[in-house]
PDB file of C-alpha atoms in Angstrom:
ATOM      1  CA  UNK Z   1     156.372 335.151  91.785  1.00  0.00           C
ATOM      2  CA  UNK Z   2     157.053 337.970  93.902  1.00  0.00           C
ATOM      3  CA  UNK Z   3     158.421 341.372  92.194  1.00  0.00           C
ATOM      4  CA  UNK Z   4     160.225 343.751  94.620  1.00  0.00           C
ATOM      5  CA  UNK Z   5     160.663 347.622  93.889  1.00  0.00           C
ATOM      6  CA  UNK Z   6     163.181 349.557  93.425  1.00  0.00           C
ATOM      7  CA  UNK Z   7     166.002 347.338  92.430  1.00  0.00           C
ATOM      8  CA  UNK Z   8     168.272 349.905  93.941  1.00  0.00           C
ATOM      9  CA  UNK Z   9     167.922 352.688  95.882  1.00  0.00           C
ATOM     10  CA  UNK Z  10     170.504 355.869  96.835  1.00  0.00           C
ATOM     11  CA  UNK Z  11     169.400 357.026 100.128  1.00  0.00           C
ATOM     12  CA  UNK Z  12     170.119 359.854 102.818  1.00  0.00           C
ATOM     13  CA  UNK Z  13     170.552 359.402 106.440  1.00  0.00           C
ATOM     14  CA  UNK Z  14     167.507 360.299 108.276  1.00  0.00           C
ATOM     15  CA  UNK Z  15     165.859 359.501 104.802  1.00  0.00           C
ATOM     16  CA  UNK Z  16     163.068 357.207 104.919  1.00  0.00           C
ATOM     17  CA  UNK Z  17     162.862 354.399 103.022  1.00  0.00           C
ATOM     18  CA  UNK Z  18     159.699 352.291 101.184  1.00  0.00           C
ATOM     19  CA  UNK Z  19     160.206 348.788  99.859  1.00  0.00           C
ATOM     20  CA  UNK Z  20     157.756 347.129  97.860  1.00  0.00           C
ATOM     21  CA  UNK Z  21     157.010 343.886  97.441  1.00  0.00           C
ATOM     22  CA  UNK Z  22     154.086 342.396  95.045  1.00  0.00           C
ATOM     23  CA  UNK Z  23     153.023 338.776  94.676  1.00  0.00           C
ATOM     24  CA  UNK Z  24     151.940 337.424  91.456  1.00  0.00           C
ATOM     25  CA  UNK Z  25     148.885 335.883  93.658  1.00  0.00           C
ATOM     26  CA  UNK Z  26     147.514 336.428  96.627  1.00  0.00           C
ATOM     27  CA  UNK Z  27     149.330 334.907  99.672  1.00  0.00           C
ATOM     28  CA  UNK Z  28     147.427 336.272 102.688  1.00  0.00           C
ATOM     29  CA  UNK Z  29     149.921 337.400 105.310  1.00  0.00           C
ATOM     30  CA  UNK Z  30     152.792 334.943 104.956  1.00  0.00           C
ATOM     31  CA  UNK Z  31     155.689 337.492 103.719  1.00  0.00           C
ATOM     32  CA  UNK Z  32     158.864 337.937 105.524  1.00  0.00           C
ATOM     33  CA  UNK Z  33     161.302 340.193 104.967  1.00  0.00           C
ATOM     34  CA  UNK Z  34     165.026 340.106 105.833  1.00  0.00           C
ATOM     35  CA  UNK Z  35     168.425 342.085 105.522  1.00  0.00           C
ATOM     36  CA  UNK Z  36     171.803 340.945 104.215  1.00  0.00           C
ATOM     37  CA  UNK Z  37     174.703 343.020 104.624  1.00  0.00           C
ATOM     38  CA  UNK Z  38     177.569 342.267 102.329  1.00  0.00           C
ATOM     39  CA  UNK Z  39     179.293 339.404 103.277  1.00  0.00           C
ATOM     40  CA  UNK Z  40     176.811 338.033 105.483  1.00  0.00           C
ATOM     41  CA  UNK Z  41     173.996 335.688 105.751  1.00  0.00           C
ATOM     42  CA  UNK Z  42     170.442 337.154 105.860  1.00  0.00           C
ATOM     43  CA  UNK Z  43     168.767 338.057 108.898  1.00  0.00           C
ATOM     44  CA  UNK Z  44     164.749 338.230 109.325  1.00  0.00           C
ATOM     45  CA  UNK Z  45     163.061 341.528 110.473  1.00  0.00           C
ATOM     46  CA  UNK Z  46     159.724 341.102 109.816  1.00  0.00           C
ATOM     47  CA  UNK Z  47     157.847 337.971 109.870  1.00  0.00           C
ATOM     48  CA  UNK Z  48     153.646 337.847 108.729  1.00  0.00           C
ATOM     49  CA  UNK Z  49     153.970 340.364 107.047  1.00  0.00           C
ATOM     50  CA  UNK Z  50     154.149 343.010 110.257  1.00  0.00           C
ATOM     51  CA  UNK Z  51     155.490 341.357 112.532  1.00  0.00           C
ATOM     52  CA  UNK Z  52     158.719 342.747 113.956  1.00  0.00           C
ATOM     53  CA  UNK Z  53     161.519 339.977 115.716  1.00  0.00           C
ATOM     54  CA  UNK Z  54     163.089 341.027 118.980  1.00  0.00           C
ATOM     55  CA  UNK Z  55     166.160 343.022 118.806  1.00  0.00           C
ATOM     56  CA  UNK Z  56     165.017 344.702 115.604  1.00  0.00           C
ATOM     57  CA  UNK Z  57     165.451 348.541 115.414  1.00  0.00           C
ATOM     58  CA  UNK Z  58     161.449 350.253 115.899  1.00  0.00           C
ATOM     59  CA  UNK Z  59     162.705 351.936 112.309  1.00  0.00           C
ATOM     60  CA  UNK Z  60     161.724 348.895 110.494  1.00  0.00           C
ATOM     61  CA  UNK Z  61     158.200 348.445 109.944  1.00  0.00           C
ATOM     62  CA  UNK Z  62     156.272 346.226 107.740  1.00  0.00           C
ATOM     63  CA  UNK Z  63     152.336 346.151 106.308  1.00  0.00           C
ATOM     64  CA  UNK Z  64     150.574 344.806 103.633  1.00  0.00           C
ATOM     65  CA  UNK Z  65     148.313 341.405 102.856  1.00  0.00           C
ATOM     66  CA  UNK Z  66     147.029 339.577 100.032  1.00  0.00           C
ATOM     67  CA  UNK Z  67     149.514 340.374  97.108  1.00  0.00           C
ATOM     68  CA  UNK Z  68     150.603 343.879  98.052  1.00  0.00           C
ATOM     69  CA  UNK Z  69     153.405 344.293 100.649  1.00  0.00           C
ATOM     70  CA  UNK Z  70     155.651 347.243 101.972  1.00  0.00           C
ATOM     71  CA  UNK Z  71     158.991 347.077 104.185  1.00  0.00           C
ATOM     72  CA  UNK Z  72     159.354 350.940 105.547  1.00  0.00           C
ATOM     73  CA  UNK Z  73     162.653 352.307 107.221  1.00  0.00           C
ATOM     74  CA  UNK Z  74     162.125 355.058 109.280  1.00  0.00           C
ATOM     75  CA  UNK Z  75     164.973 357.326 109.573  1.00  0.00           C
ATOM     76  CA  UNK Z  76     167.460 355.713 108.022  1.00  0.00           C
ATOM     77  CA  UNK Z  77     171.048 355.017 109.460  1.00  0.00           C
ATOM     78  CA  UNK Z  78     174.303 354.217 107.427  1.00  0.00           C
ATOM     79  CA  UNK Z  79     173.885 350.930 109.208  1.00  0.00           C
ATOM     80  CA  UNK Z  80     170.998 350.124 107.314  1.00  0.00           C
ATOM     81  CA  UNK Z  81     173.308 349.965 104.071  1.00  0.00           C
ATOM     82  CA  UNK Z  82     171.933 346.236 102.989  1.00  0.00           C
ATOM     83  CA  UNK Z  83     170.104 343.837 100.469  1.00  0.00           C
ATOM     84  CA  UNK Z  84     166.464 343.385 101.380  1.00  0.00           C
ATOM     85  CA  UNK Z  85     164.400 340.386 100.219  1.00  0.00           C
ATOM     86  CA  UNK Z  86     160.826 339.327 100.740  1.00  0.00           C
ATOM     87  CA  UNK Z  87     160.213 335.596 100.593  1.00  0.00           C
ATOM     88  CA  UNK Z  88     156.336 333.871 100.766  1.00  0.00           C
ATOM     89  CA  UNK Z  89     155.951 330.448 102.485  1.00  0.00           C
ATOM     90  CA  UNK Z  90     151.838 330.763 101.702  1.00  0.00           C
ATOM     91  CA  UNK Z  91     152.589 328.062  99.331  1.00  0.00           C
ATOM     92  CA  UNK Z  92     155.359 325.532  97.473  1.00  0.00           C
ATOM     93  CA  UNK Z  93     157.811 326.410  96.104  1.00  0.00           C
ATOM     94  CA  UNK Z  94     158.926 328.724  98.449  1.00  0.00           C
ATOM     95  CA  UNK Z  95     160.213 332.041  96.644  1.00  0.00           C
ATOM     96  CA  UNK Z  96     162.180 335.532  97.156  1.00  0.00           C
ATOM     97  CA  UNK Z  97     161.555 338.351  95.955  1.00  0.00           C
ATOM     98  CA  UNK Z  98     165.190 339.622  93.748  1.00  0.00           C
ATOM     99  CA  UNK Z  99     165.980 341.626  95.889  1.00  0.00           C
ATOM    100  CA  UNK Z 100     166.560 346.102  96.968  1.00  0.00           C
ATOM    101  CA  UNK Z 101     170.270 347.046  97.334  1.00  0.00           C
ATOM    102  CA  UNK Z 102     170.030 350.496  99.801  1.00  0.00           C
ATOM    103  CA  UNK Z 103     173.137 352.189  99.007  1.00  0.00           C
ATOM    104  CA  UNK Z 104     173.720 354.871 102.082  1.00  0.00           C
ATOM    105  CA  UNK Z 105     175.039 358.634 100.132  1.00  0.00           C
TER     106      UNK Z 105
ATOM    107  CA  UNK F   1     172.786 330.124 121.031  1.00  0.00           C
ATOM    108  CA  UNK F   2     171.193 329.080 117.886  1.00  0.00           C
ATOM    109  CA  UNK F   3     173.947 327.693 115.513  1.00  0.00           C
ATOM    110  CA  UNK F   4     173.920 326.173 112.018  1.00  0.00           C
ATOM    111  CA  UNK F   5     177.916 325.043 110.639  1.00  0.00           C
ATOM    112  CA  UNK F   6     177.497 323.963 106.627  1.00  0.00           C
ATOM    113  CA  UNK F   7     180.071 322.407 105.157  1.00  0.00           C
ATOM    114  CA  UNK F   8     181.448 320.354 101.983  1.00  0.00           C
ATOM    115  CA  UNK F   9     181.746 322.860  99.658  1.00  0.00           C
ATOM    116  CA  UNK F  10     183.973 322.719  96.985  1.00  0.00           C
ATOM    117  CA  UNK F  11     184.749 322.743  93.309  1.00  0.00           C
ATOM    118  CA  UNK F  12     183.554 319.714  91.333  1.00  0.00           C
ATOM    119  CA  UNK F  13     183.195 319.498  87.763  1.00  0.00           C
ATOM    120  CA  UNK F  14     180.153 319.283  85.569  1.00  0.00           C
ATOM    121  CA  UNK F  15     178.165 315.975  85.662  1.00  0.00           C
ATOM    122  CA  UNK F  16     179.931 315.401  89.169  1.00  0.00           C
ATOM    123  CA  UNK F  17     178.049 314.887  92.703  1.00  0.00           C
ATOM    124  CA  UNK F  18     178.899 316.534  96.157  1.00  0.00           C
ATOM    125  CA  UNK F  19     177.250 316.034  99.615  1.00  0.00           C
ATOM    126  CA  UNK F  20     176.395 319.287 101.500  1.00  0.00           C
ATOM    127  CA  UNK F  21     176.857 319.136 105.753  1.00  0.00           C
ATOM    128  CA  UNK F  22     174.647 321.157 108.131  1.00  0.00           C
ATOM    129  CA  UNK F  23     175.517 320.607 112.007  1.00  0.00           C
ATOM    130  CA  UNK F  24     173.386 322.323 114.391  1.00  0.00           C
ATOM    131  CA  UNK F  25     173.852 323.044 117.892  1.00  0.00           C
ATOM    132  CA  UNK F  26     171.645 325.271 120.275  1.00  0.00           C
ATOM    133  CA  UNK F  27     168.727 323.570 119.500  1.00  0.00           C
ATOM    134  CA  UNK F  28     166.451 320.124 119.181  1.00  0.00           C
ATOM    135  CA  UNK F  29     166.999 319.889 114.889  1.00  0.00           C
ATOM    136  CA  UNK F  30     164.073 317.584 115.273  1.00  0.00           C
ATOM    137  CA  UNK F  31     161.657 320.317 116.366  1.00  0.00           C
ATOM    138  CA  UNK F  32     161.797 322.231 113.190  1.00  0.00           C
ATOM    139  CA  UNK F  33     161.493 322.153 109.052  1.00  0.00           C
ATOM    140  CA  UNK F  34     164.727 322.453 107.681  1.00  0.00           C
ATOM    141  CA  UNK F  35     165.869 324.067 104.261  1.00  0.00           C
ATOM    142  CA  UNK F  36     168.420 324.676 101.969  1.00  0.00           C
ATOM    143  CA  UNK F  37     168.784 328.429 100.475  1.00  0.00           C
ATOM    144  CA  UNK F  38     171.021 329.368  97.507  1.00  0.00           C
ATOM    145  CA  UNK F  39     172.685 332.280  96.242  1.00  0.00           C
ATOM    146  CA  UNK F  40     175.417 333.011  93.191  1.00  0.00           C
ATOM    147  CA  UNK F  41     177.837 335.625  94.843  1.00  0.00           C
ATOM    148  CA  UNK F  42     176.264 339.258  94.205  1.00  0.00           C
ATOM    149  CA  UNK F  43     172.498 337.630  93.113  1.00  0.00           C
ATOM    150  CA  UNK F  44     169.475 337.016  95.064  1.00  0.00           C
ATOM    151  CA  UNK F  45     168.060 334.387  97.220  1.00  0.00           C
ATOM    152  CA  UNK F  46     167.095 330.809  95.519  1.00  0.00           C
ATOM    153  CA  UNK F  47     164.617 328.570  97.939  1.00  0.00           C
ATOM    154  CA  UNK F  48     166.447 324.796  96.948  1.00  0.00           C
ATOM    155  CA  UNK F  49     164.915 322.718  98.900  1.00  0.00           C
ATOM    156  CA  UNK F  50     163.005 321.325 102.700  1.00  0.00           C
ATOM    157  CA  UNK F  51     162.245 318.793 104.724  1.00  0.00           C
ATOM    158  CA  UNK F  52     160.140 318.177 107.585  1.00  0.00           C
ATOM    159  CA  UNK F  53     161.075 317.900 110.985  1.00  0.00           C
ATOM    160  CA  UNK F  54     160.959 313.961 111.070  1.00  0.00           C
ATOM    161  CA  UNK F  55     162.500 313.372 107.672  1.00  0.00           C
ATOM    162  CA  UNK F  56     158.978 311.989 106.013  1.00  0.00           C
ATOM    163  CA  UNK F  57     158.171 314.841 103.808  1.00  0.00           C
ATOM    164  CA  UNK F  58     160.943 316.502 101.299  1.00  0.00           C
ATOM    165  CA  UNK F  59     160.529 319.179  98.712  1.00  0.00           C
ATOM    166  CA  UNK F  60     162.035 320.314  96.000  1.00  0.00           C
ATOM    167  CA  UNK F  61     162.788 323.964  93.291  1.00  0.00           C
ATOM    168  CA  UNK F  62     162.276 322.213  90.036  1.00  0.00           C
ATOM    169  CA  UNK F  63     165.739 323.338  88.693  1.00  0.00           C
ATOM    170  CA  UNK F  64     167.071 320.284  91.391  1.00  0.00           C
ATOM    171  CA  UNK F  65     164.300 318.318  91.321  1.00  0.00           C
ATOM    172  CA  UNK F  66     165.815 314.307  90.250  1.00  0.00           C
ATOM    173  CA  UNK F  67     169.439 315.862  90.882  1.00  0.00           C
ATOM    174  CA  UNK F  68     169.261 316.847  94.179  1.00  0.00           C
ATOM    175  CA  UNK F  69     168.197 314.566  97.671  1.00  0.00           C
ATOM    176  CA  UNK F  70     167.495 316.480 101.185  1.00  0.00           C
ATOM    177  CA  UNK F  71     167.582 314.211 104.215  1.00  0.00           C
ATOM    178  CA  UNK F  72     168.286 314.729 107.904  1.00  0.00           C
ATOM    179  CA  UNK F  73     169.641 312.675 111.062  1.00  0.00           C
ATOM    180  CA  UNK F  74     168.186 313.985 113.934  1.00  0.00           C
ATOM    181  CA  UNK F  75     170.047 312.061 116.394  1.00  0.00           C
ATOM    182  CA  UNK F  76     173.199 313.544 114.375  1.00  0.00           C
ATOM    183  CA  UNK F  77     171.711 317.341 114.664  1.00  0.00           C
ATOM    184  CA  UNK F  78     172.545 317.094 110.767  1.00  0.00           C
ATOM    185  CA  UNK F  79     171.412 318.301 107.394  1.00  0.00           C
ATOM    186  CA  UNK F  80     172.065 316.870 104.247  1.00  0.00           C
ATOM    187  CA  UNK F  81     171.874 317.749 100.822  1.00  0.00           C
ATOM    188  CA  UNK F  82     173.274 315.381  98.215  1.00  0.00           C
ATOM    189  CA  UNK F  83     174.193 316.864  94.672  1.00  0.00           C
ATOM    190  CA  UNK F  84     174.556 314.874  91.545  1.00  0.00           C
ATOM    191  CA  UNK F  85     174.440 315.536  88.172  1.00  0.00           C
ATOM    192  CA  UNK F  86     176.285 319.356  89.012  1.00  0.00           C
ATOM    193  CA  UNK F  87     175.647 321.457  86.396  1.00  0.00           C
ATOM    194  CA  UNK F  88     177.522 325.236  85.747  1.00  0.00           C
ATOM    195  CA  UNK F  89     174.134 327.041  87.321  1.00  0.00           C
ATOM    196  CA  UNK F  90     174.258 324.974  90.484  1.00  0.00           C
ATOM    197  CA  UNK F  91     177.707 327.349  91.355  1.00  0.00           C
ATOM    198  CA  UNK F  92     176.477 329.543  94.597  1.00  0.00           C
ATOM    199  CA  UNK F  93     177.051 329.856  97.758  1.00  0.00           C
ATOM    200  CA  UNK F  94     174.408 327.120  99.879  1.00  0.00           C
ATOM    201  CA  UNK F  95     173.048 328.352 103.205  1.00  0.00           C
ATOM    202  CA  UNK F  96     171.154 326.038 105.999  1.00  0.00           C
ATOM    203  CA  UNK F  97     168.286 327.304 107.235  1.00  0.00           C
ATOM    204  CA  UNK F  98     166.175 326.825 109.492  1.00  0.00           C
ATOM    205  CA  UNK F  99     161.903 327.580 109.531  1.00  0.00           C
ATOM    206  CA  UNK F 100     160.221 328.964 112.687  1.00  0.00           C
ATOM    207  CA  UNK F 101     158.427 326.520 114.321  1.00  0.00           C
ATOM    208  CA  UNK F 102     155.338 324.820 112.779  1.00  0.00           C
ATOM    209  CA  UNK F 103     155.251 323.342 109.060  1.00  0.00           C
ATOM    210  CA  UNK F 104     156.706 325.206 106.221  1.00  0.00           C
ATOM    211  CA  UNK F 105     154.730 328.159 105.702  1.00  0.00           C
ATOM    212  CA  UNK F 106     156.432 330.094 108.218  1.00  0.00           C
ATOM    213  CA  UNK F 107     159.917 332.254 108.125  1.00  0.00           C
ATOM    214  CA  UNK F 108     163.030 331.592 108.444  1.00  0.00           C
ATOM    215  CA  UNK F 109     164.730 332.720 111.931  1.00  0.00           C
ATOM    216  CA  UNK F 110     168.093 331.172 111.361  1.00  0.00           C
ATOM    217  CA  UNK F 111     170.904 330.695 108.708  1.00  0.00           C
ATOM    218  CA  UNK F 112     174.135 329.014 108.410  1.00  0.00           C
ATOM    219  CA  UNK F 113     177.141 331.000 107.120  1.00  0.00           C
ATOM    220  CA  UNK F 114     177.149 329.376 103.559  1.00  0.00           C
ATOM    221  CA  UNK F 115     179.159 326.910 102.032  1.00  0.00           C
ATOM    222  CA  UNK F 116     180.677 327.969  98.415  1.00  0.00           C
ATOM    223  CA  UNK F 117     179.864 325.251  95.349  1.00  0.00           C
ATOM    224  CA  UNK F 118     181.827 326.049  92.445  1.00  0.00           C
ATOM    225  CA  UNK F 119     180.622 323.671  89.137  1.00  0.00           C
ATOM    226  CA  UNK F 120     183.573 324.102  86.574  1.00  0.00           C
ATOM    227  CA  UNK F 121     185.864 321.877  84.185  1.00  0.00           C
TER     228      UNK F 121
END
């Protein structure tokens, strides 16, 4: 089971931002994190825990192993108005976290 | 480009079956472990099912598991997912996705843009 914190968060511009993300057990590096904006499909910005995918903004970062993760957004844009979700692949089945709605003020 | 097309969405009633499409272009489907991804409108993320890249191994969420079949044609660039016994919780929107290369322990680096299944008398 992985348990994301907050649920929801009202952020600032220029703000930055920590996502949590705790597994019930440990599952080494294999966490990935993606965005969904509303009406979209997700999109992944970190893989392995901390590893960023080309094209993604240096403001995302991520860190973490074993059963204690964190997504960080540096600096915050309104652009970054989104869903997050971690997901683990360490093992079947393959779960999400519920997810952190950032709500831009 | 990387491209995954679902379709055969729908609205079905309870008890009833539906086959789910995934058509991919861009890329060699055969290369790569495949999944399916739910989500009811305004929830979270619900891992349904994968398959490896030849078709030999399948997995399954155990709230499908017996209802629901995953199978590919490679030759076709296609996913499948067949649906039966539908029940009202099955409702969401299904995405295609599709792992990063290697087994299934890995992320997931593209997504179709979601088919809507609506289970409802």
């Amino acid at each position: 089971v992985l348990t994301q914190s907050p649920d929801f968060q009202s952020v600032t511009p220029n703000e930055k931002v920590t996502i949590t993300c705790r597994a019930s057990e440990s599952i080494g590096g294999v966490l990935h994190w993606y965005q969904q904006k509303s009406g979209q499909s997700p999109k992944l910005l970190i893989k392995f825990a901390s590893q960023s995918m080309p094209g993604v903004p240096s403001r995302f970062s991520g860190s973490g192993s074993g059963t204690d993760f964190t997504l960080t957004i540096n600096s915050l844009e309104a652009e970054d108005a989104a869903a997050y979700y971690c997901h683990q692949s360490r093992s079947l089945p393959i779960t999400f976290g519920q997810g952190t709605r950032l709500e831009i003020k | 480009e990387v491209q995954l097309v679902e379709s055969g969405g729908g609205l079905v009633q309870p008890g009833g079956s539906l086959r789910l499409f995934c058509a991919g272009s861009g890329f060699t489907l055969s290369s790569y472990w495949m999944y399916w991804v739910r989500q009811v409108p305004g929830k979270g993320l619900e891992w349904v099912s994968g398959v490896n890249s030849d078709g030999s191994s399948t997995t399954y969420a155990e709230s499908v598991k017996g209802r629901f079949t995953i199978s590919r044609d490679n030759a076709k660039n296609t996913l499948y997912l067949q649906m039966n016994s539908l029940r009202a919780e099955d409702t969401a929107v299904y995405y295609c996705a599709r792992v990063l290369a290697g087994g299934y322990d890995s992320a997931i680096d593209s997504w179709g843009q979601g088919t809507l299944v609506t289970v409802s008398s």
